[in-house]
Structure formats: structure tokens, C-alpha cells
Tab-separated table of C-alpha atoms in Angstrom:
chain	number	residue	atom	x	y	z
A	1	UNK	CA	0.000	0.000	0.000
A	2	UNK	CA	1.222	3.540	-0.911
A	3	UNK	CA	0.018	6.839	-1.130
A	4	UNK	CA	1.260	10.266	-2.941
A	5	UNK	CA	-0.362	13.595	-1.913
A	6	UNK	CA	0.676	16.033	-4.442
A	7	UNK	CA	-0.080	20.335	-4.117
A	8	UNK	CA	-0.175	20.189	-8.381
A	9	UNK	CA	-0.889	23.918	-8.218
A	10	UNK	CA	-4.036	23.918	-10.830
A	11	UNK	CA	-4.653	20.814	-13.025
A	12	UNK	CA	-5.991	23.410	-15.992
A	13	UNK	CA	-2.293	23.455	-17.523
A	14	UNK	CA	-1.141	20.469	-19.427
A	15	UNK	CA	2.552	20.462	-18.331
A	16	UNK	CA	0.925	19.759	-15.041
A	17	UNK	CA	-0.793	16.860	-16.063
A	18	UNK	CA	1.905	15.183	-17.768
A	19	UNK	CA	4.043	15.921	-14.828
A	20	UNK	CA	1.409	14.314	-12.330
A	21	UNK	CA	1.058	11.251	-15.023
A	22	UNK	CA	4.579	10.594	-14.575
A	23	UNK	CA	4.210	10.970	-11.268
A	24	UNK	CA	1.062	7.907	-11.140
A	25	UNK	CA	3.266	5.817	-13.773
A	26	UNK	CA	6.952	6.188	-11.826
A	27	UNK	CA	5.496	5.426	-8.630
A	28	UNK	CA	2.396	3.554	-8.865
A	29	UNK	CA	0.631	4.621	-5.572
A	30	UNK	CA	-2.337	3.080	-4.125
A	31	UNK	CA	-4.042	6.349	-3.792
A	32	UNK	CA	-3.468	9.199	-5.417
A	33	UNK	CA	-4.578	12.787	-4.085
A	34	UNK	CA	-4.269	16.041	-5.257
A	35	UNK	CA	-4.761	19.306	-3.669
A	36	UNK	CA	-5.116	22.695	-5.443
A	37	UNK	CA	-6.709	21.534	-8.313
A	38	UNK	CA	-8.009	24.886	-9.432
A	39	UNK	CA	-10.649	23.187	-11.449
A	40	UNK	CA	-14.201	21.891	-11.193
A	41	UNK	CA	-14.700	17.715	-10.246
A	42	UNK	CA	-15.954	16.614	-14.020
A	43	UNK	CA	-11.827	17.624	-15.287
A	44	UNK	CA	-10.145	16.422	-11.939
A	45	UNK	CA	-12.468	12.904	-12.033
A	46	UNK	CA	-11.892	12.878	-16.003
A	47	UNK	CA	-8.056	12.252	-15.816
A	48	UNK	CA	-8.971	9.297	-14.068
A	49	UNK	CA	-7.886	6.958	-17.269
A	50	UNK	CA	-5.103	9.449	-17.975
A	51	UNK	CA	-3.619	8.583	-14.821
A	52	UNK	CA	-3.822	4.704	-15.367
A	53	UNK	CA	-7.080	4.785	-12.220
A	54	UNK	CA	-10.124	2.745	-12.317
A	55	UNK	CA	-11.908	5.410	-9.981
A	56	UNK	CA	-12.138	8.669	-8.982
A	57	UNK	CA	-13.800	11.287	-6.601
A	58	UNK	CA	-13.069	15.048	-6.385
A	59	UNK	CA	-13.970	18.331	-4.864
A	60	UNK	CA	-14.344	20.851	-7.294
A	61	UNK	CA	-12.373	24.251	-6.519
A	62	UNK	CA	-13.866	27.524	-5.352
A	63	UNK	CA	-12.877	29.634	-8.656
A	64	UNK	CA	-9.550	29.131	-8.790
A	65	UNK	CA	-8.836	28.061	-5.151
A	66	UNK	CA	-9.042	25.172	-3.734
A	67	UNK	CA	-9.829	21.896	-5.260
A	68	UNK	CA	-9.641	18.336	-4.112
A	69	UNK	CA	-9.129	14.609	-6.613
A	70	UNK	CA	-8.518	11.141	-4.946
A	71	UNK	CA	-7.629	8.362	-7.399
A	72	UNK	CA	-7.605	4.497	-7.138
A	73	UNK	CA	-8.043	0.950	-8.838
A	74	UNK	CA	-10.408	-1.604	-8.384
A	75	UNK	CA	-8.217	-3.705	-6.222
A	76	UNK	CA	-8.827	-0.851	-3.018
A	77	UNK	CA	-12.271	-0.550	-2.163
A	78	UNK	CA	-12.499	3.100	-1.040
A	79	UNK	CA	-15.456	4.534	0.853
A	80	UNK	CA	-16.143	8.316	0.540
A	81	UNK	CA	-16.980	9.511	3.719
A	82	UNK	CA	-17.915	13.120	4.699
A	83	UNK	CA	-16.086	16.051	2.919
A	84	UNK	CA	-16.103	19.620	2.324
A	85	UNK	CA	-14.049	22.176	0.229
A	86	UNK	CA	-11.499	21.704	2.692
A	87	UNK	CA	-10.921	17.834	2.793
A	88	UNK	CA	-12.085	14.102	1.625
A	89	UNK	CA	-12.278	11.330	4.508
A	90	UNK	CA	-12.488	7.969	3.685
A	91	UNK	CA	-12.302	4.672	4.516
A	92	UNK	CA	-9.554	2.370	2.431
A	93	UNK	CA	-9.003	-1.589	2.395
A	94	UNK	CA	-7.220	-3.321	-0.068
A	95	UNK	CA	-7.277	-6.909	-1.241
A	96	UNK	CA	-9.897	-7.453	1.340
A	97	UNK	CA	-7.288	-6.116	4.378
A	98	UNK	CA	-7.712	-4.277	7.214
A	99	UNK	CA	-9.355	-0.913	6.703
A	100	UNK	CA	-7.872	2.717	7.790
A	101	UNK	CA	-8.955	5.541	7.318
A	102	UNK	CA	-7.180	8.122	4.943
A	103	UNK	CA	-7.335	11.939	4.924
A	104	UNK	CA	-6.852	14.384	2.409
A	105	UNK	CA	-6.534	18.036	3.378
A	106	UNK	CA	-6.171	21.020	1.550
A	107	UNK	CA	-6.149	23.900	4.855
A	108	UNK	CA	-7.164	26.981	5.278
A	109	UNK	CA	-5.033	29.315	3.418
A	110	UNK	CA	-5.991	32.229	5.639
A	111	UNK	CA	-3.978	32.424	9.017
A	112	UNK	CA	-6.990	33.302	10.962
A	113	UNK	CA	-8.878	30.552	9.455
A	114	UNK	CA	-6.244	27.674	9.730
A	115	UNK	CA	-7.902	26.708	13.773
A	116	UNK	CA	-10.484	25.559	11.478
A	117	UNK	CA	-8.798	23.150	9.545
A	118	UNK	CA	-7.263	21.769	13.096
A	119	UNK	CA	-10.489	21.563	14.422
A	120	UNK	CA	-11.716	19.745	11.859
A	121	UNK	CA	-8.939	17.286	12.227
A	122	UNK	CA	-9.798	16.730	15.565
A	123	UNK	CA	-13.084	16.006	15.212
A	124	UNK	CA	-12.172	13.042	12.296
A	125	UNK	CA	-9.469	11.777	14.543
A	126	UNK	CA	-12.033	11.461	17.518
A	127	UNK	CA	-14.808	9.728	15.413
A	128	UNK	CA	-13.239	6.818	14.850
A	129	UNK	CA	-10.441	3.843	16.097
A	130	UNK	CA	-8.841	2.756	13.069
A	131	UNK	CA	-5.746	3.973	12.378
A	132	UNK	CA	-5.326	7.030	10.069
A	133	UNK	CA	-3.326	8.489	7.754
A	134	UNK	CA	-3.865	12.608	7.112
A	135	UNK	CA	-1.903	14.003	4.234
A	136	UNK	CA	-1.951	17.170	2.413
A	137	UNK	CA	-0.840	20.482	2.097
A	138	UNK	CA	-2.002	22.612	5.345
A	139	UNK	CA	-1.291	25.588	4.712
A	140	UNK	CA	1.100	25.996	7.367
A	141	UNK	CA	4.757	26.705	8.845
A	142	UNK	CA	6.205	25.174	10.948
A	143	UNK	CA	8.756	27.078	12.550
């Protein structure tokens, strides 16, 4: 099992996309999320067979902010759990293993906003036992 959480910066420029295909085909990742798609769900879900993925779910942007795509193949059964602009939660097995759950955050990009994204967090963390992966871009330093 692997996973690749990649800030592609908008997924409206075709460089992008080929780098991100690369990306799928070099390392061949489990699950694949993006963050700052810049782009509506029907283009982020449509590179599904671009990317080599049987499935797909996305978050479309806010204009050109924001913007969420998970990506994976029939072998990991995913289940989409809640989500918002801000995130996608889900539930992953593969080859009939042991699920976990796997988050993928885009944060607040306003520093009086980020508590938010943390608070959020907490709340996933405390609504469930398995054990839990969170990646993403934040939108934070870390001093």
C-alpha cells in the first residue's frame, strides 16, 4: 500500500498533467490525491484513465482556489466519507485487508482561518479507532 499527496498547483495546464502522469506511472501509488486543483470535479475525475485509475472522486475548486481529486483501482475498495471544500475522509481496504482511514486536506489558506482546519482534524481523529493516515498540504509553517 502507498500513497502520494501532491499540491499540483491547478490541473488546468497540461505540463501539469503530464508531470502528475509521470508521477502515477513512476510510482504507482495506491491512492493518489491532489490538492489545489483549481478546477471543477468533471476535469479532476476525467483524468482518471489518464492517470492509469479505475476510480475517482473530487472536490471541485472555489474559482480558482481550492480543489480536491482522490484516485484508485479496483483492487482498493475506497469509501467516501464526509467532505467539504477543505478535505475528503475515507475509509480504504485493499485486497480485502484491514481498513484505515485516509485523509486528504487542503487547509485553510488564511492564518486566521487555519484553527479551522485543526479543528476539523480533531473532530475526524475522535470519530473513529482505526488507524489514520492525514496528508496534504495545510497551509502551514512550521517554525
Amino acid at each position: 500500500m502507498s500513497c502520494i499527496t501532491w499540491n499540483c498547483r491547478g490541473l488546468g495546464n497540461v505540463a501539469t498533467v503530464k508531470e502528475l502522469r509521470e508521477i502515477a506511472k513512476k510510482f504507482a501509488p495506491t491512492v493518489l490525491c491532489v490538492v489545489e486543483t483549481q478546477v471543477n470535479k468533471a476535469r479532476v475525475e476525467g483524468l482518471k484513465d489518464t492517470l492509469d485509475y479505475d476510480n475517482a472522486f473530487a472536490v471541485s475548486s472555489l474559482g480558482r482556489s481550492g480543489g480536491l481529486g482522490l484516485y484508485w483501482n479496483k483492487n482498493t475498495k475506497v469509501e467516501i466519507l464526509p467532505f467539504s471544500q477543505y478535505h475528503i475522509d475515507s475509509i480504504i481496504s485493499e485486497n480485502g485487508g484491514e481498513p484505515w482511514r485516509f485523509t486528504c486536506v487542503y487547509g485553510e489558506a488564511q492564518t486566521t482561518e487555519c484553527h479551522k482546519t485543526w479543528d476539523m482534524l480533531k473532530f475526524i481523529k475522535a470519530s473513529s479507532p482505526l488507524p489514520w493516515v492525514c496528508m496534504g498540504d495545510f497551509n502551514e509553517s512550521v517554525a
